[in-house]
Tab-separated table of C-alpha atoms and ligand atoms in Angstrom:
chain	number	residue	atom	x	y	z
C	1	UNK	CA	-4.010	-20.074	-61.437
C	2	UNK	CA	-5.456	-22.282	-58.683
C	3	UNK	CA	-8.554	-20.874	-57.172
C	4	UNK	CA	-11.432	-22.198	-54.961
C	5	UNK	CA	-13.765	-19.401	-54.882
C	6	UNK	CA	-16.947	-21.463	-55.234
C	7	UNK	CA	-15.679	-23.748	-52.503
C	8	UNK	CA	-15.146	-20.756	-50.215
C	9	UNK	CA	-18.650	-19.339	-50.766
C	10	UNK	CA	-20.071	-22.906	-50.149
C	11	UNK	CA	-18.021	-23.014	-46.831
C	12	UNK	CA	-19.388	-19.876	-45.434
C	13	UNK	CA	-22.791	-20.872	-46.053
C	14	UNK	CA	-22.298	-24.421	-44.582
C	15	UNK	CA	-20.733	-23.062	-41.507
C	16	UNK	CA	-23.883	-21.183	-40.813
C	17	UNK	CA	-25.942	-24.288	-40.912
C	18	UNK	CA	-23.667	-27.240	-39.951
C	19	UNK	CA	-21.037	-26.954	-36.921
C	20	UNK	CA	-17.899	-25.876	-38.708
C	21	UNK	CA	-19.548	-26.557	-41.856
C	22	UNK	CA	-18.679	-30.206	-41.763
C	23	UNK	CA	-20.222	-33.471	-40.699
C	24	UNK	CA	-16.947	-34.891	-39.434
C	25	UNK	CA	-14.344	-32.538	-37.885
C	26	UNK	CA	-11.140	-33.437	-39.920
C	27	UNK	CA	-12.883	-32.360	-43.247
C	28	UNK	CA	-12.807	-28.801	-42.001
C	29	UNK	CA	-8.979	-28.404	-42.621
C	30	UNK	CA	-8.414	-26.911	-39.311
C	31	UNK	CA	-4.784	-28.470	-38.783
C	32	UNK	CA	-3.738	-27.528	-42.177
C	33	UNK	CA	-5.445	-24.167	-42.441
C	34	UNK	CA	-7.453	-22.845	-45.398
C	35	UNK	CA	-10.749	-23.775	-46.934
C	36	UNK	CA	-12.015	-27.231	-47.428
C	37	UNK	CA	-12.779	-28.024	-51.057
C	38	UNK	CA	-16.281	-28.974	-51.803
C	39	UNK	CA	-16.668	-32.098	-53.950
C	40	UNK	CA	-18.855	-32.133	-56.785
C	41	UNK	CA	-18.125	-35.646	-58.095
C	42	UNK	CA	-15.617	-38.394	-58.119
C	43	UNK	CA	-14.377	-40.707	-61.133
C	44	UNK	CA	-11.865	-43.363	-60.831
C	45	UNK	CA	-8.876	-41.935	-58.991
C	46	UNK	CA	-10.062	-38.299	-59.293
C	47	UNK	CA	-12.161	-35.827	-57.548
C	48	UNK	CA	-13.547	-32.652	-58.920
C	49	UNK	CA	-14.514	-29.573	-56.853
C	50	UNK	CA	-17.174	-26.949	-57.622
C	51	UNK	CA	-14.427	-24.735	-59.067
C	52	UNK	CA	-13.729	-27.712	-61.548
C	53	UNK	CA	-10.442	-28.285	-60.088
C	54	UNK	CA	-9.481	-31.987	-60.744
C	55	UNK	CA	-7.380	-33.811	-58.000
C	56	UNK	CA	-5.702	-37.245	-57.866
C	57	UNK	CA	-7.283	-38.569	-54.636
C	58	UNK	CA	-5.382	-40.525	-52.045
C	59	UNK	CA	-7.997	-39.969	-49.293
C	60	UNK	CA	-10.690	-42.126	-51.017
C	61	UNK	CA	-13.395	-41.345	-48.606
C	62	UNK	CA	-11.009	-42.341	-45.764
C	63	UNK	CA	-10.318	-45.679	-47.052
C	64	UNK	CA	-13.516	-47.370	-48.284
C	65	UNK	CA	-13.119	-46.706	-52.152
C	66	UNK	CA	-10.570	-49.452	-52.951
C	67	UNK	CA	-11.708	-49.435	-56.618
C	68	UNK	CA	-11.752	-45.721	-56.768
C	69	UNK	CA	-14.710	-43.395	-57.397
C	70	UNK	CA	-17.965	-44.509	-59.099
C	71	UNK	CA	-16.478	-47.737	-60.314
C	72	UNK	CA	-18.667	-48.808	-63.220
C	73	UNK	CA	-19.349	-52.333	-61.796
C	74	UNK	CA	-20.218	-51.261	-58.384
C	75	UNK	CA	-22.462	-48.363	-59.800
C	76	UNK	CA	-24.153	-50.962	-62.070
C	77	UNK	CA	-25.031	-53.238	-59.244
C	78	UNK	CA	-26.209	-50.325	-57.025
C	79	UNK	CA	-28.546	-49.049	-59.843
C	80	UNK	CA	-30.097	-52.548	-60.169
C	81	UNK	CA	-30.598	-52.850	-56.344
C	82	UNK	CA	-31.865	-49.410	-56.127
C	83	UNK	CA	-34.658	-50.058	-58.636
C	84	UNK	CA	-35.860	-52.668	-55.785
C	85	UNK	CA	-36.168	-50.213	-53.156
C	86	UNK	CA	-33.794	-48.869	-50.511
C	87	UNK	CA	-34.788	-50.525	-47.294
C	88	UNK	CA	-37.092	-53.174	-45.801
C	89	UNK	CA	-36.196	-53.676	-42.262
C	90	UNK	CA	-36.462	-57.434	-43.038
C	91	UNK	CA	-33.796	-59.979	-44.044
C	92	UNK	CA	-32.459	-59.955	-47.618
C	93	UNK	CA	-30.157	-62.385	-49.590
C	94	UNK	CA	-27.578	-59.601	-49.928
C	95	UNK	CA	-26.857	-59.711	-46.191
C	96	UNK	CA	-26.202	-63.609	-46.220
C	97	UNK	CA	-24.068	-63.201	-49.356
C	98	UNK	CA	-21.837	-60.372	-47.887
C	99	UNK	CA	-21.476	-62.389	-44.659
C	100	UNK	CA	-20.519	-65.522	-46.487
C	101	UNK	CA	-17.953	-63.599	-48.450
C	102	UNK	CA	-16.440	-61.877	-45.589
C	103	UNK	CA	-16.365	-65.034	-43.618
C	104	UNK	CA	-14.484	-66.938	-46.465
C	105	UNK	CA	-11.760	-64.270	-46.489
C	106	UNK	CA	-11.198	-63.195	-42.927
C	107	UNK	CA	-9.721	-66.153	-41.121
C	108	UNK	CA	-11.013	-65.585	-37.573
C	109	UNK	CA	-14.654	-64.946	-38.520
C	110	UNK	CA	-17.394	-67.616	-38.329
C	111	UNK	CA	-20.327	-65.217	-37.793
C	112	UNK	CA	-20.905	-61.637	-38.368
C	113	UNK	CA	-23.381	-58.961	-37.398
C	114	UNK	CA	-23.671	-55.754	-39.560
C	115	UNK	CA	-24.170	-52.311	-38.263
C	116	UNK	CA	-23.982	-48.727	-39.755
C	117	UNK	CA	-20.493	-47.471	-38.887
C	118	UNK	CA	-17.051	-48.475	-37.533
C	119	UNK	CA	-18.123	-46.640	-34.341
C	120	UNK	CA	-21.066	-48.915	-33.689
C	121	UNK	CA	-19.038	-51.917	-34.629
C	122	UNK	CA	-16.469	-51.116	-31.935
C	123	UNK	CA	-19.088	-50.149	-29.269
C	124	UNK	CA	-20.943	-53.305	-29.827
C	125	UNK	CA	-17.707	-55.452	-29.804
C	126	UNK	CA	-17.010	-54.221	-26.224
C	127	UNK	CA	-20.573	-54.742	-25.239
C	128	UNK	CA	-20.358	-58.209	-26.393
C	129	UNK	CA	-16.866	-58.897	-24.720
C	130	UNK	CA	-18.316	-57.572	-21.545
C	131	UNK	CA	-21.410	-59.756	-21.761
C	132	UNK	CA	-19.179	-62.673	-22.637
C	133	UNK	CA	-16.652	-62.367	-19.927
C	134	UNK	CA	-19.060	-60.746	-17.264
C	135	UNK	CA	-16.178	-58.345	-16.709
C	136	UNK	CA	-16.239	-54.484	-16.904
C	137	UNK	CA	-12.736	-53.031	-17.749
C	138	UNK	CA	-11.154	-52.769	-21.145
C	139	UNK	CA	-7.741	-51.763	-22.266
C	140	UNK	CA	-7.190	-49.337	-25.232
C	141	UNK	CA	-4.143	-47.675	-26.726
C	142	UNK	CA	-3.107	-44.084	-26.593
C	143	UNK	CA	-3.759	-42.847	-30.199
C	144	UNK	CA	-5.855	-45.696	-31.291
C	145	UNK	CA	-9.187	-44.702	-32.688
C	146	UNK	CA	-12.161	-47.006	-32.524
C	147	UNK	CA	-14.993	-44.323	-33.327
C	148	UNK	CA	-16.708	-41.769	-30.950
C	149	UNK	CA	-18.271	-44.015	-28.370
C	150	UNK	CA	-18.092	-42.468	-24.986
C	151	UNK	CA	-16.002	-45.067	-23.331
C	152	UNK	CA	-13.604	-44.981	-26.345
C	153	UNK	CA	-12.998	-41.369	-26.382
C	154	UNK	CA	-9.881	-41.482	-24.149
C	155	UNK	CA	-6.594	-40.830	-25.807
C	156	UNK	CA	-8.254	-41.463	-29.113
C	157	UNK	CA	-6.606	-40.766	-32.440
C	158	UNK	CA	-8.025	-39.322	-35.762
C	159	UNK	CA	-9.824	-36.107	-35.324
C	160	UNK	CA	-9.223	-36.241	-31.662
C	161	UNK	CA	-5.519	-36.409	-32.129
C	162	UNK	CA	-5.513	-33.608	-34.711
C	163	UNK	CA	-7.110	-31.136	-32.374
C	164	UNK	CA	-5.199	-32.290	-29.295
C	165	UNK	CA	-8.355	-32.427	-27.201
C	166	UNK	CA	-7.786	-34.292	-24.033
C	167	UNK	CA	-11.059	-35.847	-23.773
C	168	UNK	CA	-14.313	-34.671	-25.179
C	169	UNK	CA	-16.500	-32.680	-22.756
C	170	UNK	CA	-19.715	-34.314	-22.440
C	171	UNK	CA	-18.224	-37.751	-21.639
C	172	UNK	CA	-18.734	-38.203	-17.924
C	173	UNK	CA	-15.687	-39.619	-16.069
C	174	UNK	CA	-17.822	-42.532	-14.767
C	175	UNK	CA	-18.385	-43.400	-18.431
C	176	UNK	CA	-14.596	-43.845	-19.010
C	177	UNK	CA	-13.736	-45.215	-15.544
C	178	UNK	CA	-13.416	-48.744	-16.957
C	179	UNK	CA	-11.189	-47.673	-19.780
C	180	UNK	CA	-7.573	-48.411	-19.081
C	181	UNK	CA	-4.958	-46.739	-21.501
C	182	UNK	CA	-1.570	-48.311	-22.558
C	183	UNK	CA	0.975	-46.907	-24.940
C	184	UNK	CA	1.036	-48.614	-28.380
C	185	UNK	CA	3.862	-51.053	-28.977
C	186	UNK	CA	4.525	-51.704	-25.357
C	187	UNK	CA	3.626	-55.056	-24.195
C	188	UNK	CA	5.105	-54.528	-20.572
C	189	UNK	CA	2.254	-52.028	-19.550
C	190	UNK	CA	-0.489	-54.255	-20.768
C	191	UNK	CA	1.046	-57.134	-18.717
C	192	UNK	CA	1.160	-54.776	-15.763
C	193	UNK	CA	-2.519	-53.818	-16.251
C	194	UNK	CA	-3.654	-57.475	-16.242
C	195	UNK	CA	-1.745	-57.928	-13.131
C	196	UNK	CA	-3.031	-54.855	-11.405
C	197	UNK	CA	-6.721	-55.779	-12.343
C	198	UNK	CA	-6.871	-59.540	-12.021
C	199	UNK	CA	-10.126	-61.023	-13.397
C	200	UNK	CA	-11.732	-57.718	-14.183
C	201	UNK	CA	-10.481	-56.924	-17.881
C	202	UNK	CA	-13.114	-57.896	-20.354
C	203	UNK	CA	-11.143	-57.117	-23.453
C	204	UNK	CA	-8.173	-55.416	-25.134
C	205	UNK	CA	-9.150	-53.558	-28.287
C	206	UNK	CA	-6.476	-52.531	-30.779
C	207	UNK	CA	-5.640	-51.241	-34.200
C	208	UNK	CA	-3.329	-53.905	-35.695
C	209	UNK	CA	-1.806	-51.101	-37.672
C	210	UNK	CA	-1.963	-47.645	-35.842
C	211	UNK	CA	-3.481	-45.632	-38.703
C	212	UNK	CA	-5.413	-42.789	-36.792
C	213	UNK	CA	-2.163	-40.990	-35.408
C	214	UNK	CA	-0.222	-41.245	-38.629
C	215	UNK	CA	0.855	-44.612	-39.944
C	216	UNK	CA	2.544	-46.930	-37.181
C	217	UNK	CA	3.263	-50.497	-37.695
C	218	UNK	CA	3.287	-52.813	-34.718
C	219	UNK	CA	6.689	-54.090	-33.606
C	220	UNK	CA	7.524	-57.736	-34.481
C	221	UNK	CA	5.477	-60.248	-32.438
C	222	UNK	CA	3.665	-57.384	-30.571
C	223	UNK	CA	0.118	-58.331	-31.681
C	224	UNK	CA	0.693	-62.058	-31.149
C	225	UNK	CA	1.776	-61.159	-27.563
C	226	UNK	CA	-1.225	-59.037	-26.880
C	227	UNK	CA	-3.702	-61.802	-28.083
C	228	UNK	CA	-1.813	-64.415	-25.839
C	229	UNK	CA	-1.841	-62.230	-22.970
C	230	UNK	CA	-5.646	-61.824	-23.393
C	231	UNK	CA	-6.152	-65.420	-23.425
C	232	UNK	CA	-3.826	-66.047	-20.602
C	233	UNK	CA	-5.977	-63.656	-18.413
C	234	UNK	CA	-9.495	-64.825	-19.716
C	235	UNK	CA	-10.037	-61.583	-21.754
C	236	UNK	CA	-11.345	-61.057	-25.201
C	237	UNK	CA	-9.001	-59.718	-27.880
C	238	UNK	CA	-10.680	-57.245	-30.121
C	239	UNK	CA	-8.826	-56.525	-33.320
C	240	UNK	CA	-10.146	-53.303	-34.909
C	241	UNK	CA	-9.721	-53.941	-38.784
C	242	UNK	CA	-12.222	-51.229	-39.616
C	243	UNK	CA	-9.414	-49.614	-41.643
C	244	UNK	CA	-7.038	-52.516	-42.297
C	245	UNK	CA	-9.647	-55.258	-43.375
C	246	UNK	CA	-9.460	-55.513	-47.146
C	247	UNK	CA	-6.560	-53.056	-47.283
C	248	UNK	CA	-3.513	-54.341	-45.331
C	249	UNK	CA	-4.301	-57.787	-46.897
C	250	UNK	CA	-7.580	-58.998	-48.075
C	251	UNK	CA	-8.272	-60.727	-44.832
C	252	UNK	CA	-6.817	-57.917	-42.965
C	253	UNK	CA	-3.722	-57.715	-40.693
C	254	UNK	CA	-4.886	-61.125	-39.029
C	255	UNK	CA	-4.471	-62.854	-42.208
C	256	UNK	CA	-1.250	-61.439	-42.986
C	257	UNK	CA	0.404	-62.128	-39.587
C	258	UNK	CA	-1.670	-65.292	-38.802
C	259	UNK	CA	-3.266	-63.892	-35.724
C	260	UNK	CA	-6.152	-65.471	-33.995
C	261	UNK	CA	-7.984	-62.704	-32.362
C	262	UNK	CA	-11.514	-63.415	-30.674
C	263	UNK	CA	-13.631	-60.536	-32.153
C	264	UNK	CA	-12.993	-58.465	-35.385
C	265	UNK	CA	-14.431	-54.976	-36.127
C	266	UNK	CA	-14.870	-54.241	-39.719
C	267	UNK	CA	-16.146	-50.990	-41.617
C	268	UNK	CA	-14.908	-48.773	-44.443
C	269	UNK	CA	-14.181	-51.173	-47.375
C	270	UNK	CA	-16.956	-53.775	-46.656
C	271	UNK	CA	-19.533	-50.877	-47.406
C	272	UNK	CA	-17.841	-49.819	-50.588
C	273	UNK	CA	-18.515	-46.373	-49.847
C	274	UNK	CA	-21.864	-46.613	-48.167
C	275	UNK	CA	-22.333	-46.509	-44.342
C	276	UNK	CA	-21.386	-49.954	-42.908
C	277	UNK	CA	-19.752	-51.455	-39.965
C	278	UNK	CA	-19.566	-55.083	-38.831
C	279	UNK	CA	-18.403	-57.021	-35.733
C	280	UNK	CA	-17.619	-60.729	-36.028
C	281	UNK	CA	-15.996	-63.656	-34.310
C	282	UNK	CA	-16.389	-67.408	-33.762
C	283	UNK	CA	-19.960	-68.950	-33.306
C	284	UNK	CA	-19.382	-69.376	-29.449
C	285	UNK	CA	-19.005	-65.728	-28.976
C	286	UNK	CA	-21.263	-64.347	-31.584
C	287	UNK	CA	-24.255	-66.477	-30.281
C	288	UNK	CA	-24.486	-64.340	-27.345
C	289	UNK	CA	-25.916	-61.462	-29.425
C	290	UNK	CA	-29.728	-61.134	-29.490
C	291	UNK	CA	-31.917	-62.837	-30.554
C	292	UNK	CA	-29.968	-66.003	-29.919
C	293	UNK	CA	-28.243	-64.550	-26.991
C	294	UNK	CA	-28.914	-62.006	-24.355
C	295	UNK	CA	-26.601	-59.127	-25.483
C	296	UNK	CA	-28.922	-56.567	-27.038
C	297	UNK	CA	-27.825	-54.769	-30.188
C	298	UNK	CA	-30.141	-53.576	-33.130
C	299	UNK	CA	-30.334	-51.025	-36.122
C	300	UNK	CA	-33.225	-49.737	-38.179
C	301	UNK	CA	-31.024	-49.627	-41.417
C	302	UNK	CA	-28.594	-52.420	-40.305
C	303	UNK	CA	-27.795	-54.651	-43.222
C	304	UNK	CA	-29.145	-52.027	-45.657
C	305	UNK	CA	-29.595	-53.538	-49.164
C	306	UNK	CA	-27.860	-50.703	-50.954
C	307	UNK	CA	-24.800	-50.951	-48.394
C	308	UNK	CA	-24.629	-54.619	-48.718
C	309	UNK	CA	-24.650	-54.377	-52.602
C	310	UNK	CA	-21.925	-51.937	-52.576
C	311	UNK	CA	-19.807	-53.882	-50.196
C	312	UNK	CA	-20.425	-57.233	-52.071
C	313	UNK	CA	-19.584	-55.703	-55.618
C	314	UNK	CA	-16.550	-53.826	-54.231
C	315	UNK	CA	-15.040	-56.954	-52.467
C	316	UNK	CA	-15.875	-59.285	-55.283
C	317	UNK	CA	-14.028	-57.102	-57.819
C	318	UNK	CA	-11.148	-56.400	-55.404
C	319	UNK	CA	-10.498	-60.174	-55.049
C	320	UNK	CA	-10.542	-60.887	-58.900
C	321	UNK	CA	-7.126	-61.940	-60.414
C	322	UNK	CA	-4.243	-59.861	-59.026
C	323	UNK	CA	-5.985	-56.504	-58.336
C	324	UNK	CA	-5.122	-56.669	-54.791
C	325	UNK	CA	-1.455	-57.259	-55.445
C	326	UNK	CA	-1.325	-54.721	-58.258
C	327	UNK	CA	-2.723	-52.039	-55.927
C	328	UNK	CA	-0.301	-53.025	-53.250
C	329	UNK	CA	2.685	-52.634	-55.888
C	330	UNK	CA	1.421	-49.016	-56.602
C	331	UNK	CA	1.440	-48.068	-53.021
C	332	UNK	CA	5.005	-49.402	-52.775
C	333	UNK	CA	6.049	-47.457	-55.798
C	334	UNK	CA	4.574	-44.209	-54.488
C	335	UNK	CA	6.356	-44.483	-51.164
C	336	UNK	CA	9.606	-45.603	-52.763
C	337	UNK	CA	9.511	-42.454	-54.741
C	338	UNK	CA	8.675	-40.296	-51.483
C	339	UNK	CA	11.613	-42.087	-49.796
C	340	UNK	CA	14.064	-41.200	-52.535
C	341	UNK	CA	12.952	-37.431	-52.363
C	342	UNK	CA	13.170	-37.390	-48.571
C	343	UNK	CA	16.913	-38.580	-48.940
C	344	UNK	CA	17.843	-36.351	-51.958
C	345	UNK	CA	16.627	-33.289	-50.076
C	346	UNK	CA	17.699	-34.335	-46.589
C	347	UNK	CA	14.278	-33.966	-45.328
C	348	UNK	CA	13.795	-36.046	-42.218
C	349	UNK	CA	10.567	-38.331	-42.822
C	350	UNK	CA	9.208	-41.713	-41.669
C	351	UNK	CA	7.560	-43.379	-44.473
C	352	UNK	CA	5.757	-46.857	-44.579
C	353	UNK	CA	2.991	-48.795	-46.316
C	354	UNK	CA	1.144	-52.070	-46.018
C	355	UNK	CA	-0.940	-53.463	-48.713
C	356	UNK	CA	-2.819	-50.333	-50.142
C	357	UNK	CA	-2.411	-48.107	-46.964
C	358	UNK	CA	0.640	-45.782	-46.521
C	359	UNK	CA	1.589	-43.007	-44.387
C	360	UNK	CA	4.311	-40.472	-43.935
C	361	UNK	CA	5.569	-38.230	-41.067
C	362	UNK	CA	7.765	-35.177	-41.476
C	363	UNK	CA	9.954	-35.362	-38.423
C	364	UNK	CA	11.133	-32.502	-36.194
C	365	UNK	CA	14.330	-34.274	-35.501
C	366	UNK	CA	16.718	-36.323	-37.863
C	367	UNK	CA	16.694	-40.046	-37.356
C	368	UNK	CA	13.773	-39.900	-34.869
C	369	UNK	CA	11.334	-42.819	-34.776
C	370	UNK	CA	7.688	-42.595	-34.082
C	371	UNK	CA	6.164	-45.788	-32.582
C	372	UNK	CA	3.530	-44.669	-30.292
C	373	UNK	CA	1.168	-41.547	-29.543
C	374	UNK	CA	3.675	-39.821	-27.479
C	375	UNK	CA	6.398	-39.895	-30.120
C	376	UNK	CA	4.001	-38.973	-32.858
C	377	UNK	CA	2.731	-35.632	-30.926
C	378	UNK	CA	6.184	-34.867	-30.077
C	379	UNK	CA	8.267	-35.630	-33.453
C	380	UNK	CA	5.625	-35.015	-36.199
C	381	UNK	CA	6.331	-31.737	-37.894
C	382	UNK	CA	2.653	-30.642	-38.417
C	383	UNK	CA	3.782	-27.067	-39.784
C	384	UNK	CA	5.662	-28.606	-42.542
C	385	UNK	CA	2.926	-30.930	-43.155
C	386	UNK	CA	0.468	-28.201	-43.451
C	387	UNK	CA	2.554	-26.237	-46.182
C	388	UNK	CA	3.154	-29.588	-47.894
C	389	UNK	CA	-0.641	-30.404	-48.048
C	390	UNK	CA	-1.449	-26.987	-49.656
C	391	UNK	CA	1.474	-27.357	-52.262
C	392	UNK	CA	-0.130	-30.699	-53.127
C	393	UNK	CA	-3.572	-29.333	-53.342
C	394	UNK	CA	-2.706	-26.382	-55.656
C	395	UNK	CA	-0.966	-28.843	-57.890
C	396	UNK	CA	-3.858	-31.282	-57.898
C	397	UNK	CA	-3.093	-33.998	-55.532
C	398	UNK	CA	-5.547	-34.475	-52.672
C	399	UNK	CA	-3.998	-36.110	-49.492
C	400	UNK	CA	-5.601	-36.284	-45.935
C	401	UNK	CA	-5.826	-32.713	-44.387
C	402	UNK	CA	-3.984	-33.639	-41.275
C	403	UNK	CA	-0.387	-35.184	-40.510
C	404	UNK	CA	-2.238	-37.788	-38.130
C	405	UNK	CA	-4.149	-39.453	-40.966
C	406	UNK	CA	-2.867	-41.796	-43.675
C	407	UNK	CA	-3.089	-42.320	-47.376
C	408	UNK	CA	-5.087	-44.963	-49.550
C	409	UNK	CA	-4.316	-46.270	-53.010
C	410	UNK	CA	-7.021	-47.680	-55.093
C	411	UNK	CA	-6.875	-50.425	-57.979
C	412	UNK	CA	-7.644	-47.743	-60.609
C	413	UNK	CA	-4.784	-45.370	-59.893
C	414	UNK	CA	-2.436	-45.506	-62.869
C	415	UNK	CA	1.358	-45.633	-62.849
C	416	UNK	CA	1.059	-42.165	-64.619
C	417	UNK	CA	-0.846	-40.920	-61.615
C	418	UNK	CA	1.720	-42.102	-59.278
C	419	UNK	CA	4.699	-40.466	-61.310
C	420	UNK	CA	2.902	-37.401	-61.648
C	421	UNK	CA	2.308	-37.397	-57.830
C	422	UNK	CA	6.006	-38.060	-57.268
C	423	UNK	CA	6.877	-35.145	-59.285
C	424	UNK	CA	4.427	-32.833	-57.758
C	425	UNK	CA	5.726	-34.038	-54.292
C	426	UNK	CA	9.429	-33.323	-55.219
C	427	UNK	CA	8.514	-29.762	-56.457
C	428	UNK	CA	6.498	-29.199	-53.304
C	429	UNK	CA	9.437	-30.302	-51.073
C	430	UNK	CA	11.898	-28.331	-52.866
C	431	UNK	CA	9.810	-25.054	-52.766
C	432	UNK	CA	9.275	-25.442	-48.988
C	433	UNK	CA	12.859	-26.011	-48.012
C	434	UNK	CA	14.340	-23.176	-50.149
O	501	LIG	C1	-12.614	-45.266	-39.167
O	501	LIG	C2	-12.381	-46.165	-38.032
O	501	LIG	C3	-13.395	-46.277	-36.974
O	501	LIG	C4	-14.753	-45.596	-37.080
O	501	LIG	O1	-15.461	-45.916	-38.098
O	501	LIG	P1	-16.650	-44.952	-38.383
O	501	LIG	O2	-17.239	-45.512	-39.582
O	501	LIG	O3	-16.088	-43.637	-38.883
O	501	LIG	O4	-17.652	-44.695	-37.161
O	501	LIG	C5	-12.973	-47.222	-36.013
O	501	LIG	N1	-11.901	-47.797	-35.937
O	501	LIG	C6	-10.905	-47.535	-36.944
O	501	LIG	C7	-9.465	-48.283	-36.942
O	501	LIG	C8	-11.040	-46.715	-38.010
O	501	LIG	O5	-10.145	-46.334	-38.720
């Protein structure tokens, strides 16, 4: 009998001390209901909660853990690094090594600056684009999430989408007045914005796969057109590969689609489960950052040796042999199984994957297609997802506690994990529709 009594007690206590009991909103299970499970430990593809329930984990800390939990090779490197201390606030070899590795894999990057989160990466990337172009306005897309910097909390995805908050209170209108919003997958609106605001748009920031409002792939040619439009109008293209970097392809979506963006934001995988972000680009742009250039940006713990070490070890192992391809194949196997179930039981779903990222919507209407934020909000069946989520949880499969987040595969999920998951999904769907 599935029970989470200990998690319930821990949640009661946490709620008294931490807003909502969590340090990031989606963790609170608000959109699926119920009590969040408190995690005691992770091992390989599994997490274990305080009631000793074991789950196959497809959240993987929201993406970073491409090698699964507590990978022995990563942990071993971390232990060695730990014995040398935790932080110096001075340069280390690890920073250069991780920079060199990332630069060798992500095509558009010649120089990189490490920060502590994806939020910081995107915030700094925009400051850099504004400094470089001497312009103020930016374009972002409805439902794209770039962290929680004030100017980017407009029609943001992720937790903001989950709760349907319009804009967060506490963000003055004057802080977002330079943020222009366009619908995802619609190039005409971007073109119109460039024409309406000539010589004033510093940058377009975009998720190359929209993965914070569910999983939406860009239409053919859309991203290339976006980057071309930026260049035509003297603006900087900022590709936010915080989630897609080392996931969609080793070198991100830009490598997969042969794109030439100006600035790349990274995070998640490059920290291997420790807090990291980075923004990067060619030397001409990056040398505007202090202390070479005038654009100021700093961080007490930036380039932290433990975080660099975890990132280095994680990426190095990910790039060994055919690890990445096997992981991709496993994600394909999983979604192929889900597609078959959706068909067999006539449950309208939209299901997709790229590399080791995958996502699915339960749809309110048959044959509906979700391709932007408006259609996601209108057509996603969040009620069905909530029921589905809990059926899976009770059966030992942990997926994101929101219809508007996606799933992740690791290199250590086994074929047996995947077939078990598919069986559990089939049982769950059968029981919900009958
Ligand atoms: C997760 C994410 C961020 C924010 O990163 P944090 O480390 O949570 O601040 C930014 N952009 C994208 C695309 C993300 O998925």
